[in-house]
C-alpha positions as YAML, in Angstrom:
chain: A
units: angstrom
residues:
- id: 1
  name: UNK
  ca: [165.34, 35.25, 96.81]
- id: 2
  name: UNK
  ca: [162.51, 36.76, 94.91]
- id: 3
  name: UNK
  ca: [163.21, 40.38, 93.93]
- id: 4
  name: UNK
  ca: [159.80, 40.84, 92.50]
- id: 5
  name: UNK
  ca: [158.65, 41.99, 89.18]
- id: 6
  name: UNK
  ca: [159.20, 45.89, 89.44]
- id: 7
  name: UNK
  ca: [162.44, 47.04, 91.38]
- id: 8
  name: UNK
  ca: [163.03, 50.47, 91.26]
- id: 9
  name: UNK
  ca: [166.78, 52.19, 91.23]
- id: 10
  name: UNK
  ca: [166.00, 54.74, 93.99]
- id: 11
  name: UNK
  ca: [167.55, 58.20, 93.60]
- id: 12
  name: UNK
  ca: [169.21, 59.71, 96.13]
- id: 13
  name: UNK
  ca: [167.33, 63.00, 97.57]
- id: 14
  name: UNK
  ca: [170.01, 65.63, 98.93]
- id: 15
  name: UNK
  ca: [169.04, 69.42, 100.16]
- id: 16
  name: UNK
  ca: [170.55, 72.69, 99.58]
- id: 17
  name: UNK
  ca: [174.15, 71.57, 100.88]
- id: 18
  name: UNK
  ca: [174.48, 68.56, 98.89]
- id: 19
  name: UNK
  ca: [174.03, 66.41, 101.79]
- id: 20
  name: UNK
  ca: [171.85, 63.50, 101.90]
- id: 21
  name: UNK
  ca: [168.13, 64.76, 102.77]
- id: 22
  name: UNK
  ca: [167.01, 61.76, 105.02]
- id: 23
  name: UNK
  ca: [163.61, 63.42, 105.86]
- id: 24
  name: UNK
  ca: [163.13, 63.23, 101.76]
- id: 25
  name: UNK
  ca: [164.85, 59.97, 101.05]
- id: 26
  name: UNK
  ca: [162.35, 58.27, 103.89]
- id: 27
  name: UNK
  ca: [159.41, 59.84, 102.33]
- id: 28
  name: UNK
  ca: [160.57, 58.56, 98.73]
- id: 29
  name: UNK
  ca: [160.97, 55.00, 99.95]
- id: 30
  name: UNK
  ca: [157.26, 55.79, 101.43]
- id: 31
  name: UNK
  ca: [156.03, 57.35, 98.17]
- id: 32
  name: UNK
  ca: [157.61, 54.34, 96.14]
- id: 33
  name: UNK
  ca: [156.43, 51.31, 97.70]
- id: 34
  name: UNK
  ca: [152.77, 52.55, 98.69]
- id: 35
  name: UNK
  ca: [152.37, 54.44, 95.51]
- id: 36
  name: UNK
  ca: [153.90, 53.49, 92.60]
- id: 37
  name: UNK
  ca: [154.13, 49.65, 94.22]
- id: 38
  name: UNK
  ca: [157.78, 48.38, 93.65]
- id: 39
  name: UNK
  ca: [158.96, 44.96, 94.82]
- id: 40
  name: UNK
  ca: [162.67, 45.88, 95.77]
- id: 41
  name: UNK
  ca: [164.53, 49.20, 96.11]
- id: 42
  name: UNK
  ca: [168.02, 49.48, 94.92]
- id: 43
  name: UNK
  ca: [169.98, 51.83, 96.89]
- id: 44
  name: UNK
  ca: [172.85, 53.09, 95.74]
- id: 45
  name: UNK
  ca: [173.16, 52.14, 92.19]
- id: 46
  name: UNK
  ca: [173.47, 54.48, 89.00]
- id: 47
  name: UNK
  ca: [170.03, 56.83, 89.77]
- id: 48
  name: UNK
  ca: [171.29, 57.00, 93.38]
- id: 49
  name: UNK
  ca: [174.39, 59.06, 92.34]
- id: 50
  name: UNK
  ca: [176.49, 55.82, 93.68]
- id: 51
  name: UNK
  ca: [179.86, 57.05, 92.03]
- id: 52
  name: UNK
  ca: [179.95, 60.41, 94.57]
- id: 53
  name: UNK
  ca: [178.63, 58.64, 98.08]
- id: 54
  name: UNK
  ca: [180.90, 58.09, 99.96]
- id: 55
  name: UNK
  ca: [181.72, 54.97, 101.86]
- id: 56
  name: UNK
  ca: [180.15, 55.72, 105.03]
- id: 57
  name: UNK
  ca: [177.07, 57.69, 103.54]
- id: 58
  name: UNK
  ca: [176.01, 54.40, 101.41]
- id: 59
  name: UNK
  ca: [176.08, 52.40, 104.42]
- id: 60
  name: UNK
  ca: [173.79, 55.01, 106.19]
- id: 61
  name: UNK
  ca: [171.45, 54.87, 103.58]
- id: 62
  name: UNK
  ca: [171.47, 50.81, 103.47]
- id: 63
  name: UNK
  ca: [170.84, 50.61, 106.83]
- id: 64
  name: UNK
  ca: [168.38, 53.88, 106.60]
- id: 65
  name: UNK
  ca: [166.50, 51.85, 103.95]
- id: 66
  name: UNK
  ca: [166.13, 48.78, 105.91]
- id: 67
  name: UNK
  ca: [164.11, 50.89, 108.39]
- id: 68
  name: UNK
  ca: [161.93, 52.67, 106.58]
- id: 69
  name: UNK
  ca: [160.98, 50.04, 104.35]
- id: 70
  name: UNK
  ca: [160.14, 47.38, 107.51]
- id: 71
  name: UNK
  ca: [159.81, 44.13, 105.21]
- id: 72
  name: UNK
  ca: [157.31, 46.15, 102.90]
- id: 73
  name: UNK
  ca: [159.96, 45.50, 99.70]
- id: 74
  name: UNK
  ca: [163.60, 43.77, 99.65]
- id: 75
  name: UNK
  ca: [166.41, 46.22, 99.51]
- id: 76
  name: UNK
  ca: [169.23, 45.62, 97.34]
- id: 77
  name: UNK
  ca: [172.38, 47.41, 97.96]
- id: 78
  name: UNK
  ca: [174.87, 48.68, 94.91]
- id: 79
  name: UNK
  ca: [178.11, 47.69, 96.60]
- id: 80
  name: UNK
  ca: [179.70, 47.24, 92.93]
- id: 81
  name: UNK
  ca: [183.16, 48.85, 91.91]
- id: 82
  name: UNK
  ca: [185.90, 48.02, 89.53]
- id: 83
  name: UNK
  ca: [188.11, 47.28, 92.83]
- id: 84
  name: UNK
  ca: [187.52, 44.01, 93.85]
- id: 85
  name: UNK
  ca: [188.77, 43.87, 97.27]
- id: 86
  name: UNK
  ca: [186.48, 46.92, 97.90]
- id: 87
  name: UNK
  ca: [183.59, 45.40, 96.69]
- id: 88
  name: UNK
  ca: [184.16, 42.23, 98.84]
- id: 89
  name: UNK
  ca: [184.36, 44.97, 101.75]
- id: 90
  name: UNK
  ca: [181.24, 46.78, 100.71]
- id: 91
  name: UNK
  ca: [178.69, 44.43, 100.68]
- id: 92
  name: UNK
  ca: [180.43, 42.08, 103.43]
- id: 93
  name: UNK
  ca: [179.00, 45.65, 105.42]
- id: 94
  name: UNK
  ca: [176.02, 45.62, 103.77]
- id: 95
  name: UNK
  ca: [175.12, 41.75, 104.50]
- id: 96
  name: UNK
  ca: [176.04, 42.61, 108.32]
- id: 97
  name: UNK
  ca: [173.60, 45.45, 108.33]
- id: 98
  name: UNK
  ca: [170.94, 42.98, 106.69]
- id: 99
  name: UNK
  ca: [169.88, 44.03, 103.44]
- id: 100
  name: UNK
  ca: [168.28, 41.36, 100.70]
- id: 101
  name: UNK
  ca: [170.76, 41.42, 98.16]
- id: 102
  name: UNK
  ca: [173.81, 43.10, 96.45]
- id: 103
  name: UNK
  ca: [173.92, 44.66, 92.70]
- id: 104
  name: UNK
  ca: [177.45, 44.61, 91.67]
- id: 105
  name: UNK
  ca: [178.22, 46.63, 88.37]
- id: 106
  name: UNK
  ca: [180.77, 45.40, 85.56]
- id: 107
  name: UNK
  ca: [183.99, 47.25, 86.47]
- id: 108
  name: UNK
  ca: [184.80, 50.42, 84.28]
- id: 109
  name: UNK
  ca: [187.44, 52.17, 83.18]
- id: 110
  name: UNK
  ca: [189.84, 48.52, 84.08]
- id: 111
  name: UNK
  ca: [188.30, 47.30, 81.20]
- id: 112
  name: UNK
  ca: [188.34, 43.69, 81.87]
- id: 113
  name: UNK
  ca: [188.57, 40.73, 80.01]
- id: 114
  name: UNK
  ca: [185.45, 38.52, 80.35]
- id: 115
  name: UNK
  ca: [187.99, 36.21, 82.73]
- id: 116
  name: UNK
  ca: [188.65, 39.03, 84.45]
- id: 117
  name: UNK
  ca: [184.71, 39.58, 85.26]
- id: 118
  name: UNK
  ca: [184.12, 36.12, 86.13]
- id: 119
  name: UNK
  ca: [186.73, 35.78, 88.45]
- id: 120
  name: UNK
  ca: [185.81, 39.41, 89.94]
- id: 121
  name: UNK
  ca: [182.09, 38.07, 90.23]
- id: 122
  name: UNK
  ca: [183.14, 34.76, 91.53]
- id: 123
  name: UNK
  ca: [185.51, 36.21, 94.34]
- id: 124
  name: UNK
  ca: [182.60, 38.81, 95.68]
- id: 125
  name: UNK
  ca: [180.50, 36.13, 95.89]
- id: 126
  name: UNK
  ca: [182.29, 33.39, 97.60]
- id: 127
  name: UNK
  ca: [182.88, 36.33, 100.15]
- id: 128
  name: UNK
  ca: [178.90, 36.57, 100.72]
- id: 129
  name: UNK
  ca: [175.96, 34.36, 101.37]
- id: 130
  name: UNK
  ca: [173.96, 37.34, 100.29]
- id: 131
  name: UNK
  ca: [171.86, 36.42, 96.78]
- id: 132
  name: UNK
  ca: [173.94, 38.82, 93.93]
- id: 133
  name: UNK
  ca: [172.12, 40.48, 90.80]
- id: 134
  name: UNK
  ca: [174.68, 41.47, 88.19]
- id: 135
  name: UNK
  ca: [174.42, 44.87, 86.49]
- id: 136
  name: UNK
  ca: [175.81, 44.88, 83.00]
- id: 137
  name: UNK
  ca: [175.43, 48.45, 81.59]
- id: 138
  name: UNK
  ca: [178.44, 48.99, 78.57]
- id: 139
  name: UNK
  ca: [177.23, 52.33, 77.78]
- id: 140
  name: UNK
  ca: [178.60, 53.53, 81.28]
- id: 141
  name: UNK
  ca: [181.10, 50.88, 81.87]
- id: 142
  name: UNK
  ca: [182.67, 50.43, 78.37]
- id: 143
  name: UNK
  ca: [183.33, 46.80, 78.99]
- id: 144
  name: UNK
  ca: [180.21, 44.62, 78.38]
- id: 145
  name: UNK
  ca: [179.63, 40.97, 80.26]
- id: 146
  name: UNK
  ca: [179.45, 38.52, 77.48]
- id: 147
  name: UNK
  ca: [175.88, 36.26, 78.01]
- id: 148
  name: UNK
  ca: [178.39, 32.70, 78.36]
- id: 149
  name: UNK
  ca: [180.10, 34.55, 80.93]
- id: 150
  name: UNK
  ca: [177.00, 35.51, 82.69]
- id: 151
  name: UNK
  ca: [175.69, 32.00, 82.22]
- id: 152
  name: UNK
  ca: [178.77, 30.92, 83.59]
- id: 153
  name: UNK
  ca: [178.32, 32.69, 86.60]
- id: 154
  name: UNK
  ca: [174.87, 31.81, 87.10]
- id: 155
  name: UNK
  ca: [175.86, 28.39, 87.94]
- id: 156
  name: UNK
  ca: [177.57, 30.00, 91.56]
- id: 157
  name: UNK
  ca: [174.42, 29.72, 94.19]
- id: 158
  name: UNK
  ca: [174.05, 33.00, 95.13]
- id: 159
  name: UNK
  ca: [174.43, 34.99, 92.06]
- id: 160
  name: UNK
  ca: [170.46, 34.40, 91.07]
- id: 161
  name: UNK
  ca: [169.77, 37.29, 88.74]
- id: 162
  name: UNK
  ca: [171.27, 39.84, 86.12]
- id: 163
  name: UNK
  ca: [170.06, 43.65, 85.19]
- id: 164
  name: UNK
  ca: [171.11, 43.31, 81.54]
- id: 165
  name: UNK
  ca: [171.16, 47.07, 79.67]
- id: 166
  name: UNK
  ca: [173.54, 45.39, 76.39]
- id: 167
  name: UNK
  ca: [170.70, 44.56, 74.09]
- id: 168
  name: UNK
  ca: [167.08, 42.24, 74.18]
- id: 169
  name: UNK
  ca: [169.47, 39.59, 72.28]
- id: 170
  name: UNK
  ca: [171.28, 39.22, 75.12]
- id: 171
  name: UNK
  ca: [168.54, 38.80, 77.45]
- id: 172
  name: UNK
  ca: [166.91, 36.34, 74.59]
- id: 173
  name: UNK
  ca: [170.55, 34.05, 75.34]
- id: 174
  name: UNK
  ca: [170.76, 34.22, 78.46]
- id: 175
  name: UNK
  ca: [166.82, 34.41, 79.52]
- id: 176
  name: UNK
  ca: [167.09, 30.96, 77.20]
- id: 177
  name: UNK
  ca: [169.64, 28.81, 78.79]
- id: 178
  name: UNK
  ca: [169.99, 29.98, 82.44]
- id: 179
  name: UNK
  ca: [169.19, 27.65, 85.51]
- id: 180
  name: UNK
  ca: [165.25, 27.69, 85.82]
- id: 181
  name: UNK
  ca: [166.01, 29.68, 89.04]
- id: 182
  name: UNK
  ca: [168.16, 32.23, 87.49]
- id: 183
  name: UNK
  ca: [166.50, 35.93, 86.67]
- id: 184
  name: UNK
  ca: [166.79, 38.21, 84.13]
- id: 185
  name: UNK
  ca: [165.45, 41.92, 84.39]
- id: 186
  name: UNK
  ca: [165.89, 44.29, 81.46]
- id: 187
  name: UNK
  ca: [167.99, 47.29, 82.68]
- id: 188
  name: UNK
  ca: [165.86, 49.73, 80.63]
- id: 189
  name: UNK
  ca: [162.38, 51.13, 80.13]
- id: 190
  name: UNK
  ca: [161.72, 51.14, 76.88]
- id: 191
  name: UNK
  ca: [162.76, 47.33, 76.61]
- id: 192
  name: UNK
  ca: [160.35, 46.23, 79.70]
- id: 193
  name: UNK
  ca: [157.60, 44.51, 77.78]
- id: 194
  name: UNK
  ca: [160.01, 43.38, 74.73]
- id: 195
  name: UNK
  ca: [162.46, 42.02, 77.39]
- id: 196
  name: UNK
  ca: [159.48, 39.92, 79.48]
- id: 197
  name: UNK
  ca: [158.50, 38.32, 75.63]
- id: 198
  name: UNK
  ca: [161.54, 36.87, 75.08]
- id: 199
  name: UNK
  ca: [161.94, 35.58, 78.58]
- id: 200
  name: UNK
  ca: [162.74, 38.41, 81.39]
- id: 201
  name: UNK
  ca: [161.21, 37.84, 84.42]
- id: 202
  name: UNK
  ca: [161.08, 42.03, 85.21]
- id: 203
  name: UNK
  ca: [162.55, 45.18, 84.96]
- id: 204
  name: UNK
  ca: [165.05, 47.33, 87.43]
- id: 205
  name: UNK
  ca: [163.72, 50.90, 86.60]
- id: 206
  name: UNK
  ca: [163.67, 54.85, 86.51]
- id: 207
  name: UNK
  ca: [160.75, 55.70, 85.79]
- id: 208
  name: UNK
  ca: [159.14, 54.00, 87.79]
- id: 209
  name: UNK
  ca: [159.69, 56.55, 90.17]
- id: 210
  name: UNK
  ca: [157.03, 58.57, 88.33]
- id: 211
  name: UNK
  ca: [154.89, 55.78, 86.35]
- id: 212
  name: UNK
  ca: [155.49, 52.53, 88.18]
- id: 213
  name: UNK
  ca: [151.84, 51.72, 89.52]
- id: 214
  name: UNK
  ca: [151.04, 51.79, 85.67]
- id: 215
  name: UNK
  ca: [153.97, 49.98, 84.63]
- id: 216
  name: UNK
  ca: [153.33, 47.07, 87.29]
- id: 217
  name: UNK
  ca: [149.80, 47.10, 85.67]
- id: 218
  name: UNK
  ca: [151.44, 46.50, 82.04]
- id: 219
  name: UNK
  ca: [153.70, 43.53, 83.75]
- id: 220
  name: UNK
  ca: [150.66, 41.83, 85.10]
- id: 221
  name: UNK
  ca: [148.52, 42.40, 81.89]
- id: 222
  name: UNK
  ca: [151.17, 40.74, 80.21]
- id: 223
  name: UNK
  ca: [151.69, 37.95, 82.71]
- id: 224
  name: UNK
  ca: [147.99, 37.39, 82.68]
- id: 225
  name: UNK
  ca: [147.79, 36.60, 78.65]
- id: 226
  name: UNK
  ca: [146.57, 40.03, 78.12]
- id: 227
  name: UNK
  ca: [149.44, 40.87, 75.36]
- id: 228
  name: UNK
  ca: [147.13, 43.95, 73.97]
- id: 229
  name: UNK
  ca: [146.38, 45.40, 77.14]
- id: 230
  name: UNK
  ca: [150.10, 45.60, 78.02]
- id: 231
  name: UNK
  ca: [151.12, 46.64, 74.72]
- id: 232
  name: UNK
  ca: [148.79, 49.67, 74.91]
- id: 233
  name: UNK
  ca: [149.97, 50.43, 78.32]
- id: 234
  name: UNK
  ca: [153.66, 50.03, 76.65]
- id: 235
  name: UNK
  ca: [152.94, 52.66, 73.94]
- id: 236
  name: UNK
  ca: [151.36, 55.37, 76.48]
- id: 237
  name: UNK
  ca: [154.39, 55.10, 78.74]
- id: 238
  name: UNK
  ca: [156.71, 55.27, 75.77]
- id: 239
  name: UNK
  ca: [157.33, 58.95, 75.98]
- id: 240
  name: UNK
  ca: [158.25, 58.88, 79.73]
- id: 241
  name: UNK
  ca: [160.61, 56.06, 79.22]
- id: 242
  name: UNK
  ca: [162.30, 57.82, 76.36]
- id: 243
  name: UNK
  ca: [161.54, 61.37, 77.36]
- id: 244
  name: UNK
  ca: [163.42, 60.85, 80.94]
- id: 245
  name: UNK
  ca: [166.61, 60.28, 79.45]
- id: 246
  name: UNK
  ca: [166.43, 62.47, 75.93]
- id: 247
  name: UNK
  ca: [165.18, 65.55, 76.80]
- id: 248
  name: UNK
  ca: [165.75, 66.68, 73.72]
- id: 249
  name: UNK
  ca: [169.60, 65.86, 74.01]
- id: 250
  name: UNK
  ca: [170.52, 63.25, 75.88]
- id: 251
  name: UNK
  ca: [170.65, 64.02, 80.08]
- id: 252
  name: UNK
  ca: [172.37, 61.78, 82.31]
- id: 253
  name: UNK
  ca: [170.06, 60.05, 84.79]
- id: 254
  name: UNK
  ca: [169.24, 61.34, 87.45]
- id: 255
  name: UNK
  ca: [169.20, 64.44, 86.26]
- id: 256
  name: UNK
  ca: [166.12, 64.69, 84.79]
- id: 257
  name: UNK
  ca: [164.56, 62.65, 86.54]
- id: 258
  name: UNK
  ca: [165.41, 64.69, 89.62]
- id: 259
  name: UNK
  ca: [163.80, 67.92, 88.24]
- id: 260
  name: UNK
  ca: [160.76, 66.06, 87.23]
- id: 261
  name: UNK
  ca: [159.91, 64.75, 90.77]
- id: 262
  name: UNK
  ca: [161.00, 68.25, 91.58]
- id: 263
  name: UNK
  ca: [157.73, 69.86, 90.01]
- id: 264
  name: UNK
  ca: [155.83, 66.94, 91.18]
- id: 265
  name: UNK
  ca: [156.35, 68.58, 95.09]
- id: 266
  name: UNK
  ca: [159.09, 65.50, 96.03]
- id: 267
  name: UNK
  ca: [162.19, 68.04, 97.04]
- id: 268
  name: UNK
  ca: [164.56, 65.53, 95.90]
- id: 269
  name: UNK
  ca: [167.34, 68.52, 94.86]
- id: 270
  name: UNK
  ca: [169.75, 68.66, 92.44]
- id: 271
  name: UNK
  ca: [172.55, 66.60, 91.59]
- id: 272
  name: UNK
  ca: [176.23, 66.11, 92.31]
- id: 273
  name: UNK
  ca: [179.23, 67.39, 90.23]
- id: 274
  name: UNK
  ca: [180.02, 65.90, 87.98]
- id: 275
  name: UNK
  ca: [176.69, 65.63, 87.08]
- id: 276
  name: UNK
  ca: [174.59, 68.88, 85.91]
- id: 277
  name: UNK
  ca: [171.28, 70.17, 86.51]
- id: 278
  name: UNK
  ca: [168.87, 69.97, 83.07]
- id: 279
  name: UNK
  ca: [169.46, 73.31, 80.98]
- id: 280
  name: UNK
  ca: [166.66, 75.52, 80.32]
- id: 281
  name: UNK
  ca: [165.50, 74.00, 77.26]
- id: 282
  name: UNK
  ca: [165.60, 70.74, 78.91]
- id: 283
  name: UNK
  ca: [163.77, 71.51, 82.07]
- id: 284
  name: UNK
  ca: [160.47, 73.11, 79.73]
- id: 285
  name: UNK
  ca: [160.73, 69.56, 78.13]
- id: 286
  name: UNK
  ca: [160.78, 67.65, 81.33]
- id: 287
  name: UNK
  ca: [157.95, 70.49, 82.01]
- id: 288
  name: UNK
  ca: [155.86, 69.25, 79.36]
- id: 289
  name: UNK
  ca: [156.72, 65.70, 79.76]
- id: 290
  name: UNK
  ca: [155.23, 65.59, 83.39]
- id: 291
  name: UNK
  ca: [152.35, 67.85, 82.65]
- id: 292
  name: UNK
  ca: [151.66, 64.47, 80.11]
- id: 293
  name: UNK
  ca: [151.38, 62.18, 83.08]
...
């Protein structure tokens, strides 16, 4: 399975309620893979407020996904929880409904040992024939997958790629010594073009949602030999990568990002409790920050 270069984690749009806008979320997908050209969506992962959907609304949006998109990009589904058993049930759903793959997240707050994430990868995947991108994000999850453990698990058929947020020496080890067929994607922004030097194959993004037609152009500028070219395309998109999630305090994503498709006239709404809207300060950063674009 080839995700593609750019994958985009796909917020979630809801309206006035809280509830799930589906006229929004099908225009997003629209607006994302004819605009800003992404390879593969992931629905329901971190940006898409994963942690409050419920059971039944993520599989609604999987299989609302799968519609919209018609072949156009590969939709990967965040079925990922620190309960095993419920993450074998999750994307066992998913697969039925179709979708390309599965991210599965490193389980929080059990803080497992790195056996404990092996066999917790292992047993999801045995369960599925569906291809399986780990998501290792320790600033979220506390516990971090260790690159031998990753490399470990990259020997099981269907786990064939790894969103790594730890550091760009991890995805230097494990970009270095995974099967040929094995893929690493940098799990953040600002690491994109450092991340495909030292062996990455792409990047699983936010801001893509607001830069990603110039961001695929930095990938294939790099790709192509054309190191300056993508560097300067690195350095101008700097301040959105940055800017989206320190704004001038950190925000949690989505939040930000939310209000800044907001004034770009995609009526995404707000987010969830426990998550906040951006503070007034924040929002005539996110102001200026998309008046840069």
């Amino acid at each position: 399975m080839d995700f593609g270069r750019l994958i985009t984690a796909m917020i979630t749009p809801f309206d006035e309620q809280g509830k799930i806008n589906w006229p929004e979320t099908a225009s997003m997908i629209e607006y994302l893979i004819g605009e800003q050209k992404t390879d593969s969506l992931v629905i329901c992962g971190t940006t898409g407020e994963s942690p409050t959907l419920n059971e039944e609304e993520k599989l609604e949006l999987f299989a609302f996904a799968l519609e919209k998109a018609k072949g156009r990009c590969k939709i990967i589904a965040g079925t990922g929880s620190n309960g095993t058993e419920h993450s074998i049930h999750l994307t066992r759903e998913a697969e039925k409904l179709g979708v390309d793959g599965a991210l599965l997240v490193v389980p929080y707050y059990n803080k497992p040992s790195q056996e404990g994430m092996y066999r917790h990868f292992e047993a999801i995947a045995r369960s599925t024939s569906l291809p399986i991108m780990l998501y290792n994000v320790p600033s979220r999850t506390v516990a971090s997958i260790s690159a031998a453990t990753t490399l470990r698990l990259a020997e099981i058929p269907n786990i064939v790629a790894t969103k790594e947020c730890a550091s760009i020496e991890q995805v230097t080890q494990i970009a270095s010594c995974a099967p040929a067929s094995f893929r690493v994607y940098s799990g953040d922004d600002a690491s994109a073009l450092p991340a495909l030097a030292v062996g990455a194959h792409g990047i699983v993004s936010v801001a893509s949602h607001l830069i990603g037609a110039s961001m695929k152009d930095m990938i294939e500028a790099y790709l192509n030999g054309n190191v300056a070219e993508a560097a300067k395309l690195h350095q101008k998109l700097f301040p959105v990568f940055k800017g989206l999630f320190e704004c001038p305090a950190p925000v949690p994503n989505p939040s930000a990002l939310k209000y800044a498709l907001n004034l770009l006239g995609h009526p995404v709404g707000g987010v969830r409790l426990p998550l906040v809207d951006p503070s007034e300060s924040e929002m005539a950063f996110i102001r200026d920050l998309v008046a840069s674009l």
